[in-house]
CSV table of N, CA, C and O in Angstrom, one decimal:
chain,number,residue,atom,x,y,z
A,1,UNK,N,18.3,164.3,-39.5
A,1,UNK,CA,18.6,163.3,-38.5
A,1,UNK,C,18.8,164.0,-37.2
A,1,UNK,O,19.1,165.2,-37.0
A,2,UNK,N,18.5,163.2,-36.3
A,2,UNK,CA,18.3,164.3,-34.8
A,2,UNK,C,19.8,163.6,-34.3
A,2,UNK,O,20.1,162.4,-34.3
A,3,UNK,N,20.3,164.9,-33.8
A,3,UNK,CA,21.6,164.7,-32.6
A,3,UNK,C,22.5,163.8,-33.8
A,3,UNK,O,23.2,162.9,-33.2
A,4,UNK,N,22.6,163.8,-35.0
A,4,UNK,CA,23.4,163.4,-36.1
A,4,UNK,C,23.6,162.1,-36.1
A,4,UNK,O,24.3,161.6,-37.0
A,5,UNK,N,22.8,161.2,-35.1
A,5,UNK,CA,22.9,159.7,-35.1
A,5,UNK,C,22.2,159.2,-36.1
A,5,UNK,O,21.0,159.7,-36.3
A,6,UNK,N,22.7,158.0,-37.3
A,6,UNK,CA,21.9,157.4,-38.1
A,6,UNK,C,21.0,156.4,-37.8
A,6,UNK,O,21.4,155.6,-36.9
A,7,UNK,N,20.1,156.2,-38.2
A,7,UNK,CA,18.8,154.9,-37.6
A,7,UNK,C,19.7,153.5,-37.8
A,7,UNK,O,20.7,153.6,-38.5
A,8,UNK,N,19.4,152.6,-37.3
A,8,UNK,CA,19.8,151.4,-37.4
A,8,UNK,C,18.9,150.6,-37.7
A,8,UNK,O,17.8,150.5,-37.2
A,9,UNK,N,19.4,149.9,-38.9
A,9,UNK,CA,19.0,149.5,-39.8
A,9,UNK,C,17.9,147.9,-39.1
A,9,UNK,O,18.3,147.2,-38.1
A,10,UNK,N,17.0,147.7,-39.5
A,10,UNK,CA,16.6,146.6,-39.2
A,10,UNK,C,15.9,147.4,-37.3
A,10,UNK,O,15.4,146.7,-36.3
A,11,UNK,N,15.9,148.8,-37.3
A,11,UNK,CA,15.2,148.6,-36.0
A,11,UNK,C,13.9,148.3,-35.8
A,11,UNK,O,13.5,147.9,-36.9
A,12,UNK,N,13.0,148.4,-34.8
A,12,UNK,CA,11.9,147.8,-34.2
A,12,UNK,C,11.2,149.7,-34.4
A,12,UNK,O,11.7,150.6,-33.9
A,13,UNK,N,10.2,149.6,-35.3
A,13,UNK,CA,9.3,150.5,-35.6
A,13,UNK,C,7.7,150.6,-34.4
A,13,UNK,O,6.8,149.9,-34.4
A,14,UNK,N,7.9,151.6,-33.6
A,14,UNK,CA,6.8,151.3,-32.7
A,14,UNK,C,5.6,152.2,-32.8
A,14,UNK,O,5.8,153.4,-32.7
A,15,UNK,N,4.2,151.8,-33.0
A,15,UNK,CA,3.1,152.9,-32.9
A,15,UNK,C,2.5,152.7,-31.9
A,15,UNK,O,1.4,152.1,-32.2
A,16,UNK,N,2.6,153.1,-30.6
A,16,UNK,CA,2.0,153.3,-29.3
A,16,UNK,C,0.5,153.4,-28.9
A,16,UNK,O,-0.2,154.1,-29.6
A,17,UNK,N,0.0,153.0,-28.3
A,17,UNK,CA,-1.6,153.0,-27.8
A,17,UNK,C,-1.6,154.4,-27.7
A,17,UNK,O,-0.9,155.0,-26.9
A,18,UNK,N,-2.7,154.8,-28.8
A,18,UNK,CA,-2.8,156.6,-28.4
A,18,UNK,C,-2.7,157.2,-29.9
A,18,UNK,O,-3.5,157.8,-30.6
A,19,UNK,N,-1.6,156.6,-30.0
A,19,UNK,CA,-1.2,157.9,-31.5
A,19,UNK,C,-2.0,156.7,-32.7
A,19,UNK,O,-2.1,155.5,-32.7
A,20,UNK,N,-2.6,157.7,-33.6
A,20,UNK,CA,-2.6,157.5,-34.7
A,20,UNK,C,-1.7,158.3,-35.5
A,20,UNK,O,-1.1,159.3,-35.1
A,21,UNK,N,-1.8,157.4,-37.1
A,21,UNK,CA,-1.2,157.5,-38.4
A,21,UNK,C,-2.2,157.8,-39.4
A,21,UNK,O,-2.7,156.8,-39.7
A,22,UNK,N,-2.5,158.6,-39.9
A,22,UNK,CA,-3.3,158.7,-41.1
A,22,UNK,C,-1.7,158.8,-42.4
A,22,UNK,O,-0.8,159.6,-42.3
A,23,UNK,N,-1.9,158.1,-43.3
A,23,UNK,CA,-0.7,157.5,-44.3
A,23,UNK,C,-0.5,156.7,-44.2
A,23,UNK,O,-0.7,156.0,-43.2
A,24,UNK,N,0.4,155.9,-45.7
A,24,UNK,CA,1.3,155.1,-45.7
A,24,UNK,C,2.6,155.1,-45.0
A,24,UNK,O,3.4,156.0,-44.9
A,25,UNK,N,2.7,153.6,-44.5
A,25,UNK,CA,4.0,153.5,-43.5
A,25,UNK,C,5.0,152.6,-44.1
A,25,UNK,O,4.4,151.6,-44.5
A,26,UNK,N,6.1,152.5,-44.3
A,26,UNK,CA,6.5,151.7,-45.0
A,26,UNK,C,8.0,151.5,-43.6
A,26,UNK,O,8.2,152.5,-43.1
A,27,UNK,N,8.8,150.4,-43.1
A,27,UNK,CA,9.6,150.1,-42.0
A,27,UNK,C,10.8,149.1,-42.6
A,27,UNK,O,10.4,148.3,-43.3
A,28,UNK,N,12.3,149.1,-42.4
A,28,UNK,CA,12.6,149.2,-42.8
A,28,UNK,C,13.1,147.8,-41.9
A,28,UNK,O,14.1,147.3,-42.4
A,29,UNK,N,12.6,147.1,-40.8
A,29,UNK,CA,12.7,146.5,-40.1
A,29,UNK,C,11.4,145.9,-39.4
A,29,UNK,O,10.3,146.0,-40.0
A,30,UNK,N,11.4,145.4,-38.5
A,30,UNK,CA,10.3,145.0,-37.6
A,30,UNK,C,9.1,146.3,-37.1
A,30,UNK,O,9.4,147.5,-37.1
A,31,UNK,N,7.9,145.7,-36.7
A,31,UNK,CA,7.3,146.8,-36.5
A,31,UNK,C,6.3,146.3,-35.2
A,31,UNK,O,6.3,145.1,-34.9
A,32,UNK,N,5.8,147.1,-34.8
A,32,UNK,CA,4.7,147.0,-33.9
A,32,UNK,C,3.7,148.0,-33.2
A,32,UNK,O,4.0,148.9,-32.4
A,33,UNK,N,2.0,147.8,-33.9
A,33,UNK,CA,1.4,148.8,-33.9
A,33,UNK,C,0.3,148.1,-32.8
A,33,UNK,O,-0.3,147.0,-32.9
A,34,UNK,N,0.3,149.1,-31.5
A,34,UNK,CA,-0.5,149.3,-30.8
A,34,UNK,C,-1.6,150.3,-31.2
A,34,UNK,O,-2.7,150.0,-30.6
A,35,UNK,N,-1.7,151.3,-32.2
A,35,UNK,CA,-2.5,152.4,-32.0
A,35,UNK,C,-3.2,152.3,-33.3
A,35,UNK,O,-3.4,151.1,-33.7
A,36,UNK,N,-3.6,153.3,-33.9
A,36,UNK,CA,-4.7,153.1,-35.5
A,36,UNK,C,-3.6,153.6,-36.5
A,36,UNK,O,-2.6,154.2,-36.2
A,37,UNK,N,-3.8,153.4,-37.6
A,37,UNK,CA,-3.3,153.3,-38.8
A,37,UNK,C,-4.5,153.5,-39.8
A,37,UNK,O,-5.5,152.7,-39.9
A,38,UNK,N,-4.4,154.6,-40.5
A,38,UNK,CA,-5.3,154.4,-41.8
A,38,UNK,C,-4.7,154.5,-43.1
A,38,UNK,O,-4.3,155.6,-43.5
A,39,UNK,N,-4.7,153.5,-43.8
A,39,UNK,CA,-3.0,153.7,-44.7
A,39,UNK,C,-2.7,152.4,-45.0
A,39,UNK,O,-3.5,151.4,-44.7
A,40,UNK,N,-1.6,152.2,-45.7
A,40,UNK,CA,-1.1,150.8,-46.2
A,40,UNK,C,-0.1,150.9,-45.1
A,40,UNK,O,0.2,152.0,-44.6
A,41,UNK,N,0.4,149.6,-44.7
A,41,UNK,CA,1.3,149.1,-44.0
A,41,UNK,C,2.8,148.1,-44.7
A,41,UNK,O,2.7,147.0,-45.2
A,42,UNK,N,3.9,148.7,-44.8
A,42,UNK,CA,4.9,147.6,-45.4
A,42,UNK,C,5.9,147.7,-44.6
A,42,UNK,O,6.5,148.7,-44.5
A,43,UNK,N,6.0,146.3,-44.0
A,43,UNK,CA,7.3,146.2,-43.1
A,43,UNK,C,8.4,145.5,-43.7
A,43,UNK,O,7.8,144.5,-44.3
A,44,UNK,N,9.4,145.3,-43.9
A,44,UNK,CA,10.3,144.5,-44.7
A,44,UNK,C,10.7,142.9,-43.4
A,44,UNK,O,11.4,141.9,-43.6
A,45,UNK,N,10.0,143.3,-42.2
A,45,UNK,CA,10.6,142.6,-41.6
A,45,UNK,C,9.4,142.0,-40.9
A,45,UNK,O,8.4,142.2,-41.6
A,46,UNK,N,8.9,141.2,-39.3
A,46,UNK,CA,7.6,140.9,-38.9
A,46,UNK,C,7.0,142.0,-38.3
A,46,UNK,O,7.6,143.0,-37.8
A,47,UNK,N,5.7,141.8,-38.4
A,47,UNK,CA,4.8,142.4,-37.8
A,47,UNK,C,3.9,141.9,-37.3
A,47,UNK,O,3.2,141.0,-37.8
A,48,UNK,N,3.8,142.7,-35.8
A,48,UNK,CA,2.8,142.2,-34.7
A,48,UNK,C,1.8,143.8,-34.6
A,48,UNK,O,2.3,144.9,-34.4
A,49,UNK,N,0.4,143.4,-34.8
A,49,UNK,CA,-0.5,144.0,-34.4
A,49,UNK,C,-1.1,143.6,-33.3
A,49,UNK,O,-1.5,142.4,-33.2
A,50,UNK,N,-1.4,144.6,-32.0
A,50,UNK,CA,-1.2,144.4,-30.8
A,50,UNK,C,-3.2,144.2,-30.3
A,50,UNK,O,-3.8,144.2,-31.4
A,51,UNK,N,-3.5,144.2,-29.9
A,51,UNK,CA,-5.1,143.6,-29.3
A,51,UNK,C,-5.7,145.0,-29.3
A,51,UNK,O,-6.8,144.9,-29.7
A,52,UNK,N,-5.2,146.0,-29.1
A,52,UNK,CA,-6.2,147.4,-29.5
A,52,UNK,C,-5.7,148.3,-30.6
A,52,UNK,O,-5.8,149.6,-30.5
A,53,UNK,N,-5.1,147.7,-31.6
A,53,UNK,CA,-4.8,148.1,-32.5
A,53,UNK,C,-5.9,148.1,-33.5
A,53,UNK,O,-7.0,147.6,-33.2
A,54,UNK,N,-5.7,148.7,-34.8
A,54,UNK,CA,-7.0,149.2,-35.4
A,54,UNK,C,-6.5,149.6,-37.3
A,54,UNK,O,-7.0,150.6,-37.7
A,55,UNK,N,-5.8,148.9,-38.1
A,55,UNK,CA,-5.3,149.4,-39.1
A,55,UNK,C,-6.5,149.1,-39.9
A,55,UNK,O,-7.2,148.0,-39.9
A,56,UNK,N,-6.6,150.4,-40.8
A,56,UNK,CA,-7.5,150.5,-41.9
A,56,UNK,C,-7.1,150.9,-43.0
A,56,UNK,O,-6.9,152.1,-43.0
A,57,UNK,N,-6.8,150.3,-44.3
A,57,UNK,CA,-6.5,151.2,-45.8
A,57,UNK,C,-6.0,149.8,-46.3
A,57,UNK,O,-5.9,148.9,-45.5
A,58,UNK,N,-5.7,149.6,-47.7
A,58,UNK,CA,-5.4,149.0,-49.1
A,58,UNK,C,-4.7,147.8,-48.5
A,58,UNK,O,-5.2,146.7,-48.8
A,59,UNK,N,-3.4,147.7,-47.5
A,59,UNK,CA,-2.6,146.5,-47.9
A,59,UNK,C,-2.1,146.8,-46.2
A,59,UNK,O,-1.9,147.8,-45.5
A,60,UNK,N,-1.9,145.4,-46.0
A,60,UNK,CA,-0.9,145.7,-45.0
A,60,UNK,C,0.2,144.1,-45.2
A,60,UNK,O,-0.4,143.1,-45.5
A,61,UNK,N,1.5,144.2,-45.1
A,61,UNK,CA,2.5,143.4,-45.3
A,61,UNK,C,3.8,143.6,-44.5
A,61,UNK,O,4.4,144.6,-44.0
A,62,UNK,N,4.0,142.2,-44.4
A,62,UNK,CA,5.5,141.8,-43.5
A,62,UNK,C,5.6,140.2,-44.2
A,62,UNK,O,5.0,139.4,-45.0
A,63,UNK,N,6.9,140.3,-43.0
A,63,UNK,CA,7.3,138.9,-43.1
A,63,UNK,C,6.6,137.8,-42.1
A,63,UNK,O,5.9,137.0,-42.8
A,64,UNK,N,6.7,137.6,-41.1
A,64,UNK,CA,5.8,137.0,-40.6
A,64,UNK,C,4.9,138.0,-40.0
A,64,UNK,O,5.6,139.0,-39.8
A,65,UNK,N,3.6,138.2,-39.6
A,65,UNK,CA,2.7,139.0,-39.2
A,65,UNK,C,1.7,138.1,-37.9
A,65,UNK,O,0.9,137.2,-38.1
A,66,UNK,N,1.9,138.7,-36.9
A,66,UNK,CA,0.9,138.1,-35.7
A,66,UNK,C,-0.3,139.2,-35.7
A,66,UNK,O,0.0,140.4,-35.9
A,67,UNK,N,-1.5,138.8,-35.4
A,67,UNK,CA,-2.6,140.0,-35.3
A,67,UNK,C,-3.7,139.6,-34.1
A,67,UNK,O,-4.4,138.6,-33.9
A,68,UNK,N,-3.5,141.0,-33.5
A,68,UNK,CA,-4.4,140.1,-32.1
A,68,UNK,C,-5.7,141.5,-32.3
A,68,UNK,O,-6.8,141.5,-31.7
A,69,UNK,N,-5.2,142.3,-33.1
A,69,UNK,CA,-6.6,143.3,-32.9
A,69,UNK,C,-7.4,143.2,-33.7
A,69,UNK,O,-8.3,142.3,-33.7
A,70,UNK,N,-7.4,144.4,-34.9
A,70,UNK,CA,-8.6,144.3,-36.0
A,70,UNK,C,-8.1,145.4,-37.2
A,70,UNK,O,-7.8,146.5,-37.2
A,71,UNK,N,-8.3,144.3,-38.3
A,71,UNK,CA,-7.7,145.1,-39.6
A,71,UNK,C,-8.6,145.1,-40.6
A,71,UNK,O,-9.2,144.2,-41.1
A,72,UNK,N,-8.6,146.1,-40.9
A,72,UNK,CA,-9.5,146.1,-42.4
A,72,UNK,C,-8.9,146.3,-43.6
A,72,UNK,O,-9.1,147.3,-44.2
A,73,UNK,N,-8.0,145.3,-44.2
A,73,UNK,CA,-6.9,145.5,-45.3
A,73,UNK,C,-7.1,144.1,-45.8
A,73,UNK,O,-8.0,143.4,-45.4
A,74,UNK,N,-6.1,143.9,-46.8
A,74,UNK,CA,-5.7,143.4,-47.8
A,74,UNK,C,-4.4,142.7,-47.0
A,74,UNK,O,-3.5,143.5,-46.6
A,75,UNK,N,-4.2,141.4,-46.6
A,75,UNK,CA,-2.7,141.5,-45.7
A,75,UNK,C,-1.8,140.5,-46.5
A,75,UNK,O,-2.3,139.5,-47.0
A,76,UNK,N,-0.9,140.7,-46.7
A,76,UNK,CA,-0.1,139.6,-47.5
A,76,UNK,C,1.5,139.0,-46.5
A,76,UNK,O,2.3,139.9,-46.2
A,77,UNK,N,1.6,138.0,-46.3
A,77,UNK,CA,2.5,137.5,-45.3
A,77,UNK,C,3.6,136.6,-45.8
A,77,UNK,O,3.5,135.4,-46.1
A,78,UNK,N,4.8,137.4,-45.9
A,78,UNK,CA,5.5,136.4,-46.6
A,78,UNK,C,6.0,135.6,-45.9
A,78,UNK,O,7.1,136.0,-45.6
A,79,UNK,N,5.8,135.0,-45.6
A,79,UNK,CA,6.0,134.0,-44.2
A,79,UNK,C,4.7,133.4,-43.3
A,79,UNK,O,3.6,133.0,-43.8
A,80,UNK,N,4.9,133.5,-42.2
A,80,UNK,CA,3.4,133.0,-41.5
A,80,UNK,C,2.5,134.2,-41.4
A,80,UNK,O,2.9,135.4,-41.7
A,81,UNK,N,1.4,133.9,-41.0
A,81,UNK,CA,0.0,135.0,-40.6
A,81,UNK,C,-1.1,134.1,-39.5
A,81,UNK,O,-2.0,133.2,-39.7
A,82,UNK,N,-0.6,134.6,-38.6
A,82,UNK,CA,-1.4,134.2,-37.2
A,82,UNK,C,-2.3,135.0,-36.6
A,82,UNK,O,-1.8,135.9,-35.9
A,83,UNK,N,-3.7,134.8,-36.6
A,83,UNK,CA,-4.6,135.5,-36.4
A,83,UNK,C,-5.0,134.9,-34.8
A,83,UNK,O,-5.3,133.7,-34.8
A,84,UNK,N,-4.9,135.6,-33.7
A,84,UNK,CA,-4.8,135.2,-32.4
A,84,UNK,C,-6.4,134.9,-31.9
A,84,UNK,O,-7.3,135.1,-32.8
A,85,UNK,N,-6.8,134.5,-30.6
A,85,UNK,CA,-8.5,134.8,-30.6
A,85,UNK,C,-9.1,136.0,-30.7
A,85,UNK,O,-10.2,136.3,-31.0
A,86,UNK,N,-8.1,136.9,-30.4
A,86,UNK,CA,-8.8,138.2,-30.4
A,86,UNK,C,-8.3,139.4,-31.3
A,86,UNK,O,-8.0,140.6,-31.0
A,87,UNK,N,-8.4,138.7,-32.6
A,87,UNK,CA,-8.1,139.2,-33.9
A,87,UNK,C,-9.6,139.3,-34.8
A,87,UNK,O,-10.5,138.4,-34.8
A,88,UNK,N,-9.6,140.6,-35.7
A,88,UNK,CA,-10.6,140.4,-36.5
A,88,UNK,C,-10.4,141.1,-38.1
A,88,UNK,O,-10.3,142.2,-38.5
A,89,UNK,N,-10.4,140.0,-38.6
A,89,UNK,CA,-9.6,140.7,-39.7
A,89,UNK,C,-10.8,140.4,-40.8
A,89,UNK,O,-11.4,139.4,-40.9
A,90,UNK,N,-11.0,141.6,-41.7
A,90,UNK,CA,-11.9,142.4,-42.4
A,90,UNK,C,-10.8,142.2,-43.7
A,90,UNK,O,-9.8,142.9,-43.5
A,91,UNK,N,-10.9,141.4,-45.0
A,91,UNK,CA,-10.2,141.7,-46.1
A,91,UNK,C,-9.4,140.2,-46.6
A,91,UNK,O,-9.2,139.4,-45.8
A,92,UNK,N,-8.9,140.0,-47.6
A,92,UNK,CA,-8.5,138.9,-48.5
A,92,UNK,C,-7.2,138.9,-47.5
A,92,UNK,O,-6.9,139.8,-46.8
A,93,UNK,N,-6.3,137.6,-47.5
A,93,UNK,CA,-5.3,137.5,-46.7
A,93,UNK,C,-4.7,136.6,-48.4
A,93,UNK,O,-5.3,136.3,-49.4
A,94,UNK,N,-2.7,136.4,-47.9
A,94,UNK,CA,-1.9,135.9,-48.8
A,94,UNK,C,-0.9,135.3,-47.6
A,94,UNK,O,-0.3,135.9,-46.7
A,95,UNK,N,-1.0,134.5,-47.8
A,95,UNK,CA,0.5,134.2,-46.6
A,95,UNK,C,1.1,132.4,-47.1
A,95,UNK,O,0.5,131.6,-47.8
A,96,UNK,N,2.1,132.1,-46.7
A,96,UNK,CA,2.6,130.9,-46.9
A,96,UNK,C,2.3,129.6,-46.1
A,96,UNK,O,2.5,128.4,-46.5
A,97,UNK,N,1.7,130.2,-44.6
A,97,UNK,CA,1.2,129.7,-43.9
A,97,UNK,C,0.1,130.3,-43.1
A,97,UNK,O,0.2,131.4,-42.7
A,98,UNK,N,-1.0,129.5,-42.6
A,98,UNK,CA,-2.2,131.3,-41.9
A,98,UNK,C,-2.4,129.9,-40.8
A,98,UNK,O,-2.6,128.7,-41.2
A,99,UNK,N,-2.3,130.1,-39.8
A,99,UNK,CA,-2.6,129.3,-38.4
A,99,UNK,C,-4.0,130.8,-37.9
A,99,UNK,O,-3.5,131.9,-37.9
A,100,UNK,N,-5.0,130.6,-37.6
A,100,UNK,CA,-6.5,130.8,-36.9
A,100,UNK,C,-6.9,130.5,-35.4
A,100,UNK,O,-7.6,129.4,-35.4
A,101,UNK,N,-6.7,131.1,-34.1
A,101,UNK,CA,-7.0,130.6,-33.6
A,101,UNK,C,-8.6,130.8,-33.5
A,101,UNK,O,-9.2,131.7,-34.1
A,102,UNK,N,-9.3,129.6,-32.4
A,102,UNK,CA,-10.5,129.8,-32.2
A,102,UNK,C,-11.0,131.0,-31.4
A,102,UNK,O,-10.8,131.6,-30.3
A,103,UNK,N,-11.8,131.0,-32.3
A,103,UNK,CA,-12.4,133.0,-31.5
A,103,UNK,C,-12.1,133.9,-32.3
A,103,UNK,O,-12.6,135.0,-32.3
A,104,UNK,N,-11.2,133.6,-33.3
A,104,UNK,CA,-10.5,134.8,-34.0
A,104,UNK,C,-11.5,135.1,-35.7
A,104,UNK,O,-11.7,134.2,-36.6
A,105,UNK,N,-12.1,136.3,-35.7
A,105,UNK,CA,-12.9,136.5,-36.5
A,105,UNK,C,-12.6,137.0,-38.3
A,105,UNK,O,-12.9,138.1,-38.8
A,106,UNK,N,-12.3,136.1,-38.8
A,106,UNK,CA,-12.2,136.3,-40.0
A,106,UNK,C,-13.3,136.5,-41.7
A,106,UNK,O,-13.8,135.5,-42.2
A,107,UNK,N,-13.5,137.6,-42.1
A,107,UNK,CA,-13.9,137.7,-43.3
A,107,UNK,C,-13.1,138.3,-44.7
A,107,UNK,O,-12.5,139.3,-45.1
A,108,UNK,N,-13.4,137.0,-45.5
A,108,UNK,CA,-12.8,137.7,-46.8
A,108,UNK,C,-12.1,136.1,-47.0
A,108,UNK,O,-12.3,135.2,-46.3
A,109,UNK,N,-11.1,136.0,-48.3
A,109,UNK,CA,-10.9,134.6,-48.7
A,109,UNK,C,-8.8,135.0,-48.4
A,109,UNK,O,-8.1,136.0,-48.4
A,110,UNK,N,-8.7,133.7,-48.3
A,110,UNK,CA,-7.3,133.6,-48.1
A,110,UNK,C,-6.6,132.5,-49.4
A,110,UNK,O,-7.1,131.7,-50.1
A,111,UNK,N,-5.4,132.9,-49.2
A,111,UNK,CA,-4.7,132.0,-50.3
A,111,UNK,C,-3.0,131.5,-49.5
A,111,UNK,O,-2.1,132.3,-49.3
A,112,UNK,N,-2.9,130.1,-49.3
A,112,UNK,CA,-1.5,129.6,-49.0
A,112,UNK,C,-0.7,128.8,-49.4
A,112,UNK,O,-1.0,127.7,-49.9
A,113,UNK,N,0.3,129.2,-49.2
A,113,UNK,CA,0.9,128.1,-50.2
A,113,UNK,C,2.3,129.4,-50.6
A,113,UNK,O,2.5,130.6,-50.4
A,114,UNK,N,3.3,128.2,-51.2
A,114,UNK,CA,4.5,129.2,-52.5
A,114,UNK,C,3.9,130.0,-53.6
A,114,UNK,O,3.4,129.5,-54.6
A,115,UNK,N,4.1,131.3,-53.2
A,115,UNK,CA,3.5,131.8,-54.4
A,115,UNK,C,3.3,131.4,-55.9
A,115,UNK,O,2.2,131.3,-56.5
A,116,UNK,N,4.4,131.2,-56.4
A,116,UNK,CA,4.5,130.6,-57.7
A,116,UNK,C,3.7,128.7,-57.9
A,116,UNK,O,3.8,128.1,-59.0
A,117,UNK,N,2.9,128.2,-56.7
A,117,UNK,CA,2.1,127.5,-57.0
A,117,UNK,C,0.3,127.8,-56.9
A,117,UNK,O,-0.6,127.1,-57.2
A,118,UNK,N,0.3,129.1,-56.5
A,118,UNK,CA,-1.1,129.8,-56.8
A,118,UNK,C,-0.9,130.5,-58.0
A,118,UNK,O,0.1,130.9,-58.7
A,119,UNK,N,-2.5,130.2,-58.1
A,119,UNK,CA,-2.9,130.2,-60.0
A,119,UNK,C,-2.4,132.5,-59.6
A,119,UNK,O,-2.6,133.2,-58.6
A,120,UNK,N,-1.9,132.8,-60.7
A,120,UNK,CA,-1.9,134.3,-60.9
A,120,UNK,C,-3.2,134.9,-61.1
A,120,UNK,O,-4.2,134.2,-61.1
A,121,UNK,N,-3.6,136.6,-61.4
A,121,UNK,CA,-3.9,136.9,-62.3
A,121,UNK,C,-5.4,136.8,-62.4
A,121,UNK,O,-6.0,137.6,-63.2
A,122,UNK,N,-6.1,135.9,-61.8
A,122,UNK,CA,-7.5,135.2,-61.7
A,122,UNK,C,-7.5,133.9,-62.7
A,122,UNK,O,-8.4,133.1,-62.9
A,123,UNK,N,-6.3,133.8,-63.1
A,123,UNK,CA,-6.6,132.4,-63.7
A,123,UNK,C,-7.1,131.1,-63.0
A,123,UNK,O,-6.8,131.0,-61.8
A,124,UNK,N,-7.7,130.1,-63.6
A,124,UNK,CA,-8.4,129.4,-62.8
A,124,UNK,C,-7.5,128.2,-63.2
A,124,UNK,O,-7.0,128.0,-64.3
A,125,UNK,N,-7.2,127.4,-61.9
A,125,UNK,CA,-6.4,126.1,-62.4
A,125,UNK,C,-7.9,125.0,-62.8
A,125,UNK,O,-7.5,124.2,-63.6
A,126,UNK,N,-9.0,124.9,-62.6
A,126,UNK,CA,-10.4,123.9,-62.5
A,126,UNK,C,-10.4,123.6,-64.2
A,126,UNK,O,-10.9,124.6,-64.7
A,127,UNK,N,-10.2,122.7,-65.0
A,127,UNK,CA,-11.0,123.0,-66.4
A,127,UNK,C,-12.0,123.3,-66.5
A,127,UNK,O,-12.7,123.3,-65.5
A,128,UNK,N,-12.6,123.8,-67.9
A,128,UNK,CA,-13.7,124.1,-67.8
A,128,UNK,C,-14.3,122.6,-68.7
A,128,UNK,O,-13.7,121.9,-69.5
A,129,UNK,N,-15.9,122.4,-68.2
A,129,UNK,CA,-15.8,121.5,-68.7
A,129,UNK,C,-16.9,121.5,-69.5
A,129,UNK,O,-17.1,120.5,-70.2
């Protein structure tokens, strides 16, 4: 711990235009990544990815998640997932709610809703007929 002060809990996690992260990040609070990321992402709290932001690796998660840059992950949102116009997101999405604006470039399949009313597992709710 620097200067013996303990972190405060629930603070605002920041990754700056400039710095990259090669790793997993895991925040214990809110976050907000201006810079690159190559790595999984888990915030316990929301997350805003900022318009020249750039995260790449396996997962990225929060509670509500805004994204205005470009992600190449797996994103899971326990809460909302708002993909702004100038968002481009590369990878399967999970969220409870996903609002898209127009312009905003998405590839890959999404799923919304309460978790516990999506089929698990790859089970298929469709009979077979």
């Amino acid at each position: 711990m620097l200067g013996g002060r303990k972190p405060t809990p629930g603070a605002l996690t920041y990754i700056s235009e400039g710095s990259e992260l090669e790793g997993n990040l895991k925040t214990s609070g809110p976050a907000r990544i201006d810079g690159k990321i190559k790595g999984s992402l888990m915030a316990e709290g929301d997350l805003e990815i900022g318009p020249k932001a750039h995260l790449e690796g396996e997962q990225v998660k929060g509670h509500n998640i805004i994204v205005h840059g470009q992600v190449n992950a797996q994103i899971i949102a326990q809460g909302k997932l708002h993909l702004t116009k100038t968002a481009r997101v590369e990878g399967d999405v999970r969220a409870l709610s996903l609002d898209v604006e127009a312009g905003a470039v998405f590839v890959g399949r999404s799923q919304t809703g309460e978790p516990k009313a999506l089929p698990q597992g790859g089970k298929s709710t469709v009979a077979n007929q």
